[in-house]
mmCIF file of C-alpha atoms in Angstrom:
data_model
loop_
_atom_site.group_PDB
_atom_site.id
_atom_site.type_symbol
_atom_site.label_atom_id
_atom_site.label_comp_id
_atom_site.label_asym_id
_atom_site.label_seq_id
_atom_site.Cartn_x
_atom_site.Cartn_y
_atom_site.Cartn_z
ATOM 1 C CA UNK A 10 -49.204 29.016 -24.216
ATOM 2 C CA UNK A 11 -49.075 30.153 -27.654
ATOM 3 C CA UNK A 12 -50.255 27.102 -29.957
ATOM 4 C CA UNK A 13 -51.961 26.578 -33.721
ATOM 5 C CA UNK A 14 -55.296 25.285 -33.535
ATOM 6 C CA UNK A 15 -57.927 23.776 -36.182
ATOM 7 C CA UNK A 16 -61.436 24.155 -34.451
ATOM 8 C CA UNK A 17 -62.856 21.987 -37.002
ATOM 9 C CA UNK A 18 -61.654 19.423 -40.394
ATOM 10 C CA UNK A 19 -61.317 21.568 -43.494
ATOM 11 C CA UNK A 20 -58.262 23.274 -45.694
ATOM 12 C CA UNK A 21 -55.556 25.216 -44.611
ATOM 13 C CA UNK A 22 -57.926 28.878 -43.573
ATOM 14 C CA UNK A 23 -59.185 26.383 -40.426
ATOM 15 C CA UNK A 24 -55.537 27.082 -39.178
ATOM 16 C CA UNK A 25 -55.565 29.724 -36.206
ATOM 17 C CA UNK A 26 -53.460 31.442 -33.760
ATOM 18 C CA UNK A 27 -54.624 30.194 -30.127
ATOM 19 C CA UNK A 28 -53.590 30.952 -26.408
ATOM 20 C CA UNK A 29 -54.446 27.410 -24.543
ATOM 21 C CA UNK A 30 -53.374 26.245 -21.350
ATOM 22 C CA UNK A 31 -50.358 24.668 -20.716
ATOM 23 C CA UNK A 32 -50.266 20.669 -20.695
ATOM 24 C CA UNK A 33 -49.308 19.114 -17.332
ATOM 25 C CA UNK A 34 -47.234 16.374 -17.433
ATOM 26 C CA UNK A 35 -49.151 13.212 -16.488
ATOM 27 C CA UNK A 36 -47.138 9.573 -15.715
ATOM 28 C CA UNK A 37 -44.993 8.526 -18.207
ATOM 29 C CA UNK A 38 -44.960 12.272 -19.805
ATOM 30 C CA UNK A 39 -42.166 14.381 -20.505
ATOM 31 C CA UNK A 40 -43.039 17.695 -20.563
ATOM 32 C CA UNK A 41 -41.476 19.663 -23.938
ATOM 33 C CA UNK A 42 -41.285 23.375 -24.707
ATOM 34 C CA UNK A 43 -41.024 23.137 -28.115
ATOM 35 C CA UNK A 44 -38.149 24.984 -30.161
ATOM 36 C CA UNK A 45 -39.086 23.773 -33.566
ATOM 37 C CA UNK A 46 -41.956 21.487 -35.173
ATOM 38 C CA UNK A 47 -41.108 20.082 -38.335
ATOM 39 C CA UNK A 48 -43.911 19.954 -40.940
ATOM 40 C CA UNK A 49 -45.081 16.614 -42.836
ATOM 41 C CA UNK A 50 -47.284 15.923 -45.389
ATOM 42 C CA UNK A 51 -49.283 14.057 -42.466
ATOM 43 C CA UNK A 52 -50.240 17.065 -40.817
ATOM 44 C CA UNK A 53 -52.192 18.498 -43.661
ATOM 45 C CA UNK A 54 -53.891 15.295 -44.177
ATOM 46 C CA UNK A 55 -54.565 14.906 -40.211
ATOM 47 C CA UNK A 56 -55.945 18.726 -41.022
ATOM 48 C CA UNK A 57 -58.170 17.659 -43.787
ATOM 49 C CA UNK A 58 -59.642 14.333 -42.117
ATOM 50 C CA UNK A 59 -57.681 11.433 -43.474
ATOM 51 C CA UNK A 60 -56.741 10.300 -40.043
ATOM 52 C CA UNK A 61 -60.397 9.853 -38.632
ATOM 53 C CA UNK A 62 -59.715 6.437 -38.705
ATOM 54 C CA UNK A 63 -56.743 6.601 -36.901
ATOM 55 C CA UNK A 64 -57.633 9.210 -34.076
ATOM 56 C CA UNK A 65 -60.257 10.769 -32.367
ATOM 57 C CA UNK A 66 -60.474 14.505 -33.330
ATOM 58 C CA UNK A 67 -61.230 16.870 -29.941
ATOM 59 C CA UNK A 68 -61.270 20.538 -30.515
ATOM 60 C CA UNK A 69 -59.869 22.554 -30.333
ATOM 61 C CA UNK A 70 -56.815 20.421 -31.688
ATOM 62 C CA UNK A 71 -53.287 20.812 -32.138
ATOM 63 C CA UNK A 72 -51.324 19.730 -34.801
ATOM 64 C CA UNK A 73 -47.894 18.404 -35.324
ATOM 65 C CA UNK A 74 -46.050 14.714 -35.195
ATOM 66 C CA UNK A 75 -42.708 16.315 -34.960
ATOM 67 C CA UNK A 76 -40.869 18.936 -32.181
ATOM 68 C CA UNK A 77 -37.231 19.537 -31.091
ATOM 69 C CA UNK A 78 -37.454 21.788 -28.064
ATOM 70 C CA UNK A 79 -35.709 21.471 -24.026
ATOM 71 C CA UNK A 80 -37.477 19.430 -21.304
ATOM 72 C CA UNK A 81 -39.618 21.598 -18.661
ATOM 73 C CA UNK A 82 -40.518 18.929 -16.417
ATOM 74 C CA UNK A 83 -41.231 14.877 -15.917
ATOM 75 C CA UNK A 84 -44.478 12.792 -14.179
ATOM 76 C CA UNK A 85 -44.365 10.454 -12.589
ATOM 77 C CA UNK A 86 -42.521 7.388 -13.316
ATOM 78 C CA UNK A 87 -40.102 9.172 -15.757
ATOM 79 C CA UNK A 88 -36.033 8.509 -15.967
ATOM 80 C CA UNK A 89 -33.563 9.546 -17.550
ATOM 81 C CA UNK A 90 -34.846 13.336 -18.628
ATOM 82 C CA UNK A 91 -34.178 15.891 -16.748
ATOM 83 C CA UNK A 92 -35.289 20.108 -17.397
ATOM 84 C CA UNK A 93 -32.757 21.845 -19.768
ATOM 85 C CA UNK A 94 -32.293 18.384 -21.802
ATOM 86 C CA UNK A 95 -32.126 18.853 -25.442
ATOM 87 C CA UNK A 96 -34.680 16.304 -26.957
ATOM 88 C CA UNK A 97 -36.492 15.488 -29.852
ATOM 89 C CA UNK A 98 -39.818 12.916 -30.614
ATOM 90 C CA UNK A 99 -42.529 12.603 -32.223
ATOM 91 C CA UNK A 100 -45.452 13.910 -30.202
ATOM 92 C CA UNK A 101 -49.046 12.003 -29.500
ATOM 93 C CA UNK A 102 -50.892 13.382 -32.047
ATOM 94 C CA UNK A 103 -51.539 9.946 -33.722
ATOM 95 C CA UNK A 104 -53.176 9.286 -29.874
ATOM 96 C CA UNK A 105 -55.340 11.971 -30.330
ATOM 97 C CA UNK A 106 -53.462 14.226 -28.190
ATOM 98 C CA UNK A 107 -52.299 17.488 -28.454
ATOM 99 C CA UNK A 108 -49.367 18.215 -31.127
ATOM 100 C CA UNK A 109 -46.281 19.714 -31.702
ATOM 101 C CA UNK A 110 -47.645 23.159 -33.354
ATOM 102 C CA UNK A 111 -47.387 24.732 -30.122
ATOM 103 C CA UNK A 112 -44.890 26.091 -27.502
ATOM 104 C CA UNK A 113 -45.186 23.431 -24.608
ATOM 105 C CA UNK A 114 -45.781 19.289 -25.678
ATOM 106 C CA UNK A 115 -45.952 16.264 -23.426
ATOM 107 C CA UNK A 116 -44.977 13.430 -24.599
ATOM 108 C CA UNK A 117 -44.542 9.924 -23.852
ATOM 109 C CA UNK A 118 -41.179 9.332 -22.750
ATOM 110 C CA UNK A 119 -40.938 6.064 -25.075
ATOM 111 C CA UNK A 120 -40.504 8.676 -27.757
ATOM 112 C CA UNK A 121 -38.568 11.238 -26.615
ATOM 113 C CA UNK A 122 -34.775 11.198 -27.524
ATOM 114 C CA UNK A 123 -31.731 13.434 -26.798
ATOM 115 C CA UNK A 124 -30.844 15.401 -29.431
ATOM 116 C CA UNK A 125 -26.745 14.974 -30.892
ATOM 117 C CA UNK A 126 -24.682 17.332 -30.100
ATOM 118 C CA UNK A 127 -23.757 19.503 -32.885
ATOM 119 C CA UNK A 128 -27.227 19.249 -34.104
ATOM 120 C CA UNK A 129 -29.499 22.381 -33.783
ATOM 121 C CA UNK A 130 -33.446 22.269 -33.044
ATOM 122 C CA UNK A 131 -34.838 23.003 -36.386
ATOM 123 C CA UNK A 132 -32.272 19.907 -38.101
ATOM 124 C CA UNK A 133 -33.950 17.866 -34.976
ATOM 125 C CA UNK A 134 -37.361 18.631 -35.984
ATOM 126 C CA UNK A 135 -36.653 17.541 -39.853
ATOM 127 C CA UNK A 136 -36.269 14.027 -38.187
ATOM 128 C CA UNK A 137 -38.652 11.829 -36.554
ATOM 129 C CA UNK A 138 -41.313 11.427 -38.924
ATOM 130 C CA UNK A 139 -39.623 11.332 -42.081
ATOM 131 C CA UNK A 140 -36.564 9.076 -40.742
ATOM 132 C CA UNK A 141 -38.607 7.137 -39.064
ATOM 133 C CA UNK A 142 -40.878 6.059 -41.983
ATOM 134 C CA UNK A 143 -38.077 5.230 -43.784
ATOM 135 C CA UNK A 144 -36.342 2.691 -41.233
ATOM 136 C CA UNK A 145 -39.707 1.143 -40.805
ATOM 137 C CA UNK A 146 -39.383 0.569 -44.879
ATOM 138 C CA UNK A 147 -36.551 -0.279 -45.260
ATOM 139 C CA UNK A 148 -35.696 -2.486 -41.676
ATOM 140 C CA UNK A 149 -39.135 -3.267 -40.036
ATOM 141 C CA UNK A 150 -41.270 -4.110 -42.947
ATOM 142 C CA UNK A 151 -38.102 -4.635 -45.776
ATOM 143 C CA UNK A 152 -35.892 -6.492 -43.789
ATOM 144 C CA UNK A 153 -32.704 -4.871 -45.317
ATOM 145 C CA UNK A 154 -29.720 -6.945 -45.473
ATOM 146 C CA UNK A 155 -26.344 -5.999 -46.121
ATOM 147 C CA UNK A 156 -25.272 -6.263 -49.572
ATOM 148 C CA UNK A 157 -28.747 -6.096 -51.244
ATOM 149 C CA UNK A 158 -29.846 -3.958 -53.725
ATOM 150 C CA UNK A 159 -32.723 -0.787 -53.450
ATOM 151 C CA UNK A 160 -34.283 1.290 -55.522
ATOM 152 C CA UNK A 161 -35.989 4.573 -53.335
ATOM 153 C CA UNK A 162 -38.388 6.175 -55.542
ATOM 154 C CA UNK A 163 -38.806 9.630 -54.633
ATOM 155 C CA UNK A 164 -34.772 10.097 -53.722
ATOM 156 C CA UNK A 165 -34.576 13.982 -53.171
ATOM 157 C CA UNK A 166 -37.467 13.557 -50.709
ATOM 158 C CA UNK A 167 -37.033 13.984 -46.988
ATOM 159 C CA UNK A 168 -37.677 10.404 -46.391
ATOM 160 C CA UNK A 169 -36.135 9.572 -49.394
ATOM 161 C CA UNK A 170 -32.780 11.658 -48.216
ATOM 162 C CA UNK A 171 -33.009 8.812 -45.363
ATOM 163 C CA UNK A 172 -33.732 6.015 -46.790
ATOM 164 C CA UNK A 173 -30.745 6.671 -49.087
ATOM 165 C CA UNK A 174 -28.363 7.015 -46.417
ATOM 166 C CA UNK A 175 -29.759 4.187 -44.085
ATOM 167 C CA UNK A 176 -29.040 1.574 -47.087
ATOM 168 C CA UNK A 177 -25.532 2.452 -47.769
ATOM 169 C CA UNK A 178 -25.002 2.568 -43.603
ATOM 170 C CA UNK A 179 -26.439 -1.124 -43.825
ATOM 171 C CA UNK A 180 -24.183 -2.128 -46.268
ATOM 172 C CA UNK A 181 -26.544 -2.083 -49.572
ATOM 173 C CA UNK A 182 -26.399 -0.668 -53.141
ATOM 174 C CA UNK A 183 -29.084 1.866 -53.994
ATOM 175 C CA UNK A 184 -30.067 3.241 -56.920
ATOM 176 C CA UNK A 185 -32.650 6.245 -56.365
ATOM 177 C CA UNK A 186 -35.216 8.056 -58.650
ATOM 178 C CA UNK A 187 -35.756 12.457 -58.399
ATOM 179 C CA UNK A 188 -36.087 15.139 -60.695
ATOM 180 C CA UNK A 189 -33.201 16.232 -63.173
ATOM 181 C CA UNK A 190 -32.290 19.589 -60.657
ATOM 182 C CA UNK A 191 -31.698 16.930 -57.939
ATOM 183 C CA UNK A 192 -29.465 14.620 -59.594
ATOM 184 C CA UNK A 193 -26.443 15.865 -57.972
ATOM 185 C CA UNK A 194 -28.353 16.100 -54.222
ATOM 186 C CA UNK A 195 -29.202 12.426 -54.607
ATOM 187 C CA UNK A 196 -25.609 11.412 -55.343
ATOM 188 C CA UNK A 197 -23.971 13.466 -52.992
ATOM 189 C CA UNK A 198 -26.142 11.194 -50.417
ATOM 190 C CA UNK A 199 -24.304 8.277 -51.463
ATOM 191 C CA UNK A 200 -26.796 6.479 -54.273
ATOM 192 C CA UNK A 201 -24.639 4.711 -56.284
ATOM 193 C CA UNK A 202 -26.604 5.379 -58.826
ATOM 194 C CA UNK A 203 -29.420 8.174 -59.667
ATOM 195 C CA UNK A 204 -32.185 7.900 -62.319
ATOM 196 C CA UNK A 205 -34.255 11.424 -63.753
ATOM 197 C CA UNK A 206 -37.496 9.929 -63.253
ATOM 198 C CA UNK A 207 -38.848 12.446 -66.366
ATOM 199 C CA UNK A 208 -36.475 11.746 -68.815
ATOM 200 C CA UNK A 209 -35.433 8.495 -68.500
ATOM 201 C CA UNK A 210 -36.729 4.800 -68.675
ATOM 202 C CA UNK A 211 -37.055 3.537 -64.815
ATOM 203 C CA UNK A 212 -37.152 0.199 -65.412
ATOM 204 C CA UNK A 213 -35.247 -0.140 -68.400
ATOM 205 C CA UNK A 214 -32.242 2.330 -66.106
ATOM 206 C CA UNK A 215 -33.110 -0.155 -63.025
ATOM 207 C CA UNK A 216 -32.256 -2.714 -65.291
ATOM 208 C CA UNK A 217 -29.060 -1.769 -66.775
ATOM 209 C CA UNK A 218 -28.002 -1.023 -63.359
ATOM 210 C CA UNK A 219 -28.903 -4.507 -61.756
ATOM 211 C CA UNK A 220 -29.784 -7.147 -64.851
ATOM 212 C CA UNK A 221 -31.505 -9.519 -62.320
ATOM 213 C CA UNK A 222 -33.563 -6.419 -60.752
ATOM 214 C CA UNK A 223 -33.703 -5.467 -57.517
ATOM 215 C CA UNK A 224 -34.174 -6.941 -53.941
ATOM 216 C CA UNK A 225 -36.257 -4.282 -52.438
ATOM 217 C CA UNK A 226 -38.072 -1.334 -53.643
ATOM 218 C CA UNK A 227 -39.292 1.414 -51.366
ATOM 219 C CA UNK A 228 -41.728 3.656 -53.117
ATOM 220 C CA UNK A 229 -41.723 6.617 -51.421
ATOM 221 C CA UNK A 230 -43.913 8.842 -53.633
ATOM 222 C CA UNK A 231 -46.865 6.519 -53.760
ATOM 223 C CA UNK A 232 -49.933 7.486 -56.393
ATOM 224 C CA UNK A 233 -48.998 5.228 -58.715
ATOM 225 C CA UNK A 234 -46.277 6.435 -60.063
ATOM 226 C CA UNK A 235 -43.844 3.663 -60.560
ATOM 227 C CA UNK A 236 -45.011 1.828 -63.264
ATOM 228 C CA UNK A 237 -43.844 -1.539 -64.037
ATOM 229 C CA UNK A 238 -42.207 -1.474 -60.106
ATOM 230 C CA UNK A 239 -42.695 -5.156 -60.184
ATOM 231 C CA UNK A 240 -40.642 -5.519 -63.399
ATOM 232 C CA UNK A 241 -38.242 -4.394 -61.364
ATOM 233 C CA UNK A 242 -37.835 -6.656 -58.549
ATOM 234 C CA UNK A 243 -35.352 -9.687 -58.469
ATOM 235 C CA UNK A 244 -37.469 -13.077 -58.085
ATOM 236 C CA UNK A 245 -38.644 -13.222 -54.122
ATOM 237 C CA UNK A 246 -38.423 -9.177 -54.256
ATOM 238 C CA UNK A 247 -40.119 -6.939 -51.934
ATOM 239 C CA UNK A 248 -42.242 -3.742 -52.867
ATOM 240 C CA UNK A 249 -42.235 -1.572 -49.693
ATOM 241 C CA UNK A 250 -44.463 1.370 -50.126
ATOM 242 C CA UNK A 251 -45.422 4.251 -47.869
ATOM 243 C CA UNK A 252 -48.777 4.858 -46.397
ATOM 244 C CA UNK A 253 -49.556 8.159 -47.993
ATOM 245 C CA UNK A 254 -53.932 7.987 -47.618
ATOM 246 C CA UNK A 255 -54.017 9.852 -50.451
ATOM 247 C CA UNK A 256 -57.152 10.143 -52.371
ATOM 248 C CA UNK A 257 -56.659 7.413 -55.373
ATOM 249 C CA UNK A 258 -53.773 5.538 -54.024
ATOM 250 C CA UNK A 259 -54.716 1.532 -53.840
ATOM 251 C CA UNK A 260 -50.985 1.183 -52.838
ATOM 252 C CA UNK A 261 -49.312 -2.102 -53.987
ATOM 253 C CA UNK A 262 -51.191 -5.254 -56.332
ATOM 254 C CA UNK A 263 -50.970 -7.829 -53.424
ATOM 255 C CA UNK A 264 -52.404 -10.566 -55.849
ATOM 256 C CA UNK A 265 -50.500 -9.482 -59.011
ATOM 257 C CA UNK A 266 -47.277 -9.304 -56.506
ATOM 258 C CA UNK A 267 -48.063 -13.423 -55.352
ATOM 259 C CA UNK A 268 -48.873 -14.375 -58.128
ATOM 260 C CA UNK A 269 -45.056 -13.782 -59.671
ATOM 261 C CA UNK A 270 -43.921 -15.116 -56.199
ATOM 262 C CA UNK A 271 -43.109 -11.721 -55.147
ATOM 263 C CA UNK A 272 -43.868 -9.677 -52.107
ATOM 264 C CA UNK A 273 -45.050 -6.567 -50.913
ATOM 265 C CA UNK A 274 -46.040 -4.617 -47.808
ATOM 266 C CA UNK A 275 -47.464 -1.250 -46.666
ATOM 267 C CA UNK A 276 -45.632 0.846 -44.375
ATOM 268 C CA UNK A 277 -45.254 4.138 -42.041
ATOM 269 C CA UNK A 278 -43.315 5.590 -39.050
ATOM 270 C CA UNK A 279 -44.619 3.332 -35.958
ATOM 271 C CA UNK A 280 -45.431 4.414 -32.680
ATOM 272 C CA UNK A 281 -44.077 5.051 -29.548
ATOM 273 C CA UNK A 282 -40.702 5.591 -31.642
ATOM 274 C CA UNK A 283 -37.950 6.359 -29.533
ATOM 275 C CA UNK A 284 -36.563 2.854 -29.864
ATOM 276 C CA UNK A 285 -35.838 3.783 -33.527
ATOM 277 C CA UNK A 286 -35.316 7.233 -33.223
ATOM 278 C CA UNK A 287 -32.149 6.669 -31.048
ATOM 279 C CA UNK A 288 -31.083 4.221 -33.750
ATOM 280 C CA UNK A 289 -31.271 7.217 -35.846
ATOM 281 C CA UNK A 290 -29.472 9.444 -33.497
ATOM 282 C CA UNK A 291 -26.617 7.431 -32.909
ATOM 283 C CA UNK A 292 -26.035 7.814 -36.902
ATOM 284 C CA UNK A 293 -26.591 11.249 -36.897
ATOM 285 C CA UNK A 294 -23.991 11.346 -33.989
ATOM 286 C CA UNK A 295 -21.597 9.077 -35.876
ATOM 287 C CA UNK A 296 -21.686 11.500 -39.085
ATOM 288 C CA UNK A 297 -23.260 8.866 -41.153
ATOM 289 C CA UNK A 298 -26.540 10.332 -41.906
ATOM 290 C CA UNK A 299 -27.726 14.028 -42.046
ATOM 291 C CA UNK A 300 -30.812 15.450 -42.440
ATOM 292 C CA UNK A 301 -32.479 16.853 -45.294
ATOM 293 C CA UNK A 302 -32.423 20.692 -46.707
ATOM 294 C CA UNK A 303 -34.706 22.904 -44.509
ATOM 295 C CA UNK A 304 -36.843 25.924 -44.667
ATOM 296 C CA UNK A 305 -37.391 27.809 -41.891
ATOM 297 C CA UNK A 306 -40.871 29.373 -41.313
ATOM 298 C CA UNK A 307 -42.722 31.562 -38.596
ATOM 299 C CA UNK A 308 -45.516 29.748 -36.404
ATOM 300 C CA UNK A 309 -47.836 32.591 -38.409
ATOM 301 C CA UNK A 310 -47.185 31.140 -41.082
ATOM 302 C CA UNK A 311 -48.509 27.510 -40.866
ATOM 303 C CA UNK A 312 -51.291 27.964 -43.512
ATOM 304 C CA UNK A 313 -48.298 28.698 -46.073
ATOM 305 C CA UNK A 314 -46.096 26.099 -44.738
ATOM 306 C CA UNK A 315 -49.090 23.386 -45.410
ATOM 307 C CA UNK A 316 -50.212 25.056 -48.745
ATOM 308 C CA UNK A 317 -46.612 24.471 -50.100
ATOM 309 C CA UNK A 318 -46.408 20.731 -48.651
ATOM 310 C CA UNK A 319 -50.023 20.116 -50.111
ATOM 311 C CA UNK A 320 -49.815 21.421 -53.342
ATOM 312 C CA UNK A 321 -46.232 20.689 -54.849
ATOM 313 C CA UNK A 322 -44.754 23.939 -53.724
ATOM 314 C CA UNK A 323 -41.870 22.814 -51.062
ATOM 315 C CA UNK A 324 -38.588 22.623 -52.216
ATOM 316 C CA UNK A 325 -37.030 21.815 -48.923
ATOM 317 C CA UNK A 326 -37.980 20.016 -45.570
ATOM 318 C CA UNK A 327 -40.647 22.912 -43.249
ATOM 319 C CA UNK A 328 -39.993 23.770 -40.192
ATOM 320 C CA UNK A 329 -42.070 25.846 -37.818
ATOM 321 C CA UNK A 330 -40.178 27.868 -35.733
ATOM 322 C CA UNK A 331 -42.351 27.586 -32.597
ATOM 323 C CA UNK A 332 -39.654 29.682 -30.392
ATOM 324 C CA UNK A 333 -36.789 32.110 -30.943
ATOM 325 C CA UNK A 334 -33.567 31.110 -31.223
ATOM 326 C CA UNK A 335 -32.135 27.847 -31.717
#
C-alpha cells in the first residue's frame, strides 16, 4: 500500500512517499482503506517528538489520528462492521501503531463509527480529533450543564467550531473569541455572542456579556493567550484548557485557580473514542452540528499540509486525500 512515512523525528522534509505492506487485521481490528485523513496540529507535533512520552516511535512510522475510508475486512471477535461500511475513527497512532496517512488502517473497533449519511469522507475525516477534544472539554472534564454559560477561546478553530455548537446543543450560552474576518463564521455557529480577540477587551467584553462571569471557560488556543481568564470565571468556575505540548505552554495556574476557590483542568480527545464519536454522529445526523471549513490536499502534499498547520498558515480544516473520489 501506498502510505507517508517519517523514518526518523525531525521537521516536515522527514515526510516521504512509502510502499509498505498492508496491515492484517488482528482481534478486535477493523480493517480500513482509508478515503481521507484529516490533518491536526497533533500530527506535526507526533512528527517532531512531542509525543515520546506518550508512544513508542517504530520506524518506519505512519502518521495520522484521523481517517474516513470503507471497511475491507474484520478479526476476530469483531461485530457489527461489515466490508463496504462507511466508517470513520480515530486510528492507533497514540498506541504506537500505524496511522491514518496511508491507504489501508486497522483499527480498534471501539473507535470505529459509521459515518451519517449525507456526510462525505473528507467532512468525516475533519471529525474525530478535533470534535472529540472538544466534548472531552466541555462534557468529560467541564461537566457542561444546561443553561450555563462558556466562553471558547479560539472560536473559528476546528475544535472551537465544535465546541460552539456542542454548548448551544446542551442547552448553554456561549460567548466565543476569533479574529475580526471570522466574526460572522463564529455567529453563524450559534455563539450568542462573538468577541475580536485583537481589538477588543476580553474580559472587560466577557464581562458586559455575563456581569457575574462565566461558568466554564475552554481555552482552546492555549500559549497563554487569555490573559486575566480567571477574571473571567463566575465564583466555583472552571478553566478547561487543551493539551497543546507546545513548547512554553505551563497550561492553567492550579494554585492561583484554588486559591480564589476556582477550578481548572487539562484536557484532550481520549482514547478508544467511539463511545463519543457516535455521540457526535448522532448530532451530525440530527443536523445539529456540522463540521468545520475544509481544504482538500493531495497525499504528496503532506509536508505543505503540516507546514501550514505548524506555522499559522491554515485557514481551513486539512484533509489528505489518501484515495480518489469521495
Amino acid at each position: 500500500m501506498r502510505a507517508v512515512v517519517i523514518d526518523q523525528l525531525g521537521t516536515s522534509q522527514v515526510l516521504r512517499l512509502a510502499t509498505l505492506d498492508q496491515p492484517l487485521p488482528g482481534p478486535d481490528d477493523v480493517l480500513v482503506r482509508v478515503q481521507c485523513a484529516g490533518v491536526n496540529p497533533a500530527d506535526w507535533k507526533c512528527r517532531e517528538g512531542y509525543l515520546e512520552g506518550f508512544l513508542t516511535y517504530r520506524f518506519p512510522f505512519v502518521l495520522g489520528f484521523d481517517m474516513a475510508g470503507t471497511v475491507v475486512a474484520v478479526g476476530e471477535g469483531v461485530t457489527g462492521f461489515t466490508p463496504g461500511m462507511r466508517v470513520f475513527a480515530q486510528s492507533d497512532v497514540g498506541a504506537g501503531n500505524w496511522g491514518s496517512y496511508a491507504e489501508y488502517c486497522c483499527v480498534r473497533q471501539d473507535s470505529v463509527v459509521p459515518i451519517p449519511e449525507g456526510l462525505g469522507f473528507a467532512q468525516a475525516a475533519s471529525v474525530p480529533t478535533p470534535a472529540l477534544a472538544a466534548w472531552a472539554g466541555l462534557f468529560d472534564d467541564g461537566g457542561l450543564q444546561a443553561g450555563q454559560k462558556v466562553l471558547v477561546h479560539g472560536g473559528a478553530g476546528a475544535v472551537g467550531t465544535f465546541a460552539i455548537q456542542f454548548a448551544k446543543a446542551a442547552g448553554a450560552q456561549v460567548v466565543a473569541t476569533c479574529s475580526a474576518g471570522n466574526l460572522g463564521y463564529v455567529e453563524a455557529l450559534g455563539c450568542d455572542q462573538a468577541i475580536d480577540y485583537r481589538s477588543q477587551d476580553i474580559l472587560a467584553a466577557v464581562k458586559q456579556w455575563s456581569p457575574a462571569g462565566v461558568d466554564l471557560i475552554l481555552d482552546c488556543v492555549g500559549c497563554a493567550s487569555l490573559p486575566g481568564a480567571l477574571d473571567m470565571l463566575c465564583p466555583g468556575g472552571l478553566l478547561v484548557a487543551i493539551l497543546t505540548l507546545a513548547e512554553g505552554d505551563a497550561g492553567p495556574d492550579h494554585a492561583a485557580a484554588a486559591q480564589r476557590g476556582l477550578r481548572t483542568a487539562v484536557t484532550y480527545s481520549k482514547m478508544p473514542s467511539g463511545a463519543n464519536l457516535a455521540r457526535i454522529a448522532a448530532l451530525l445526523a440530527e443536523g445539529q452540528v456540522r463540521t468545520p471549513r475544509i481544504q482538500i490536499l493531495a497525499l504528496a502534499q503532506v509536508a505543505r499540509a503540516h507546514d501550514l498547520l505548524q506555522h499559522g498558515g491554515a485557514k481551513a480544516k486539512l484533509v489528505l486525500q489518501v484515495a480518489d473520489g469521495d
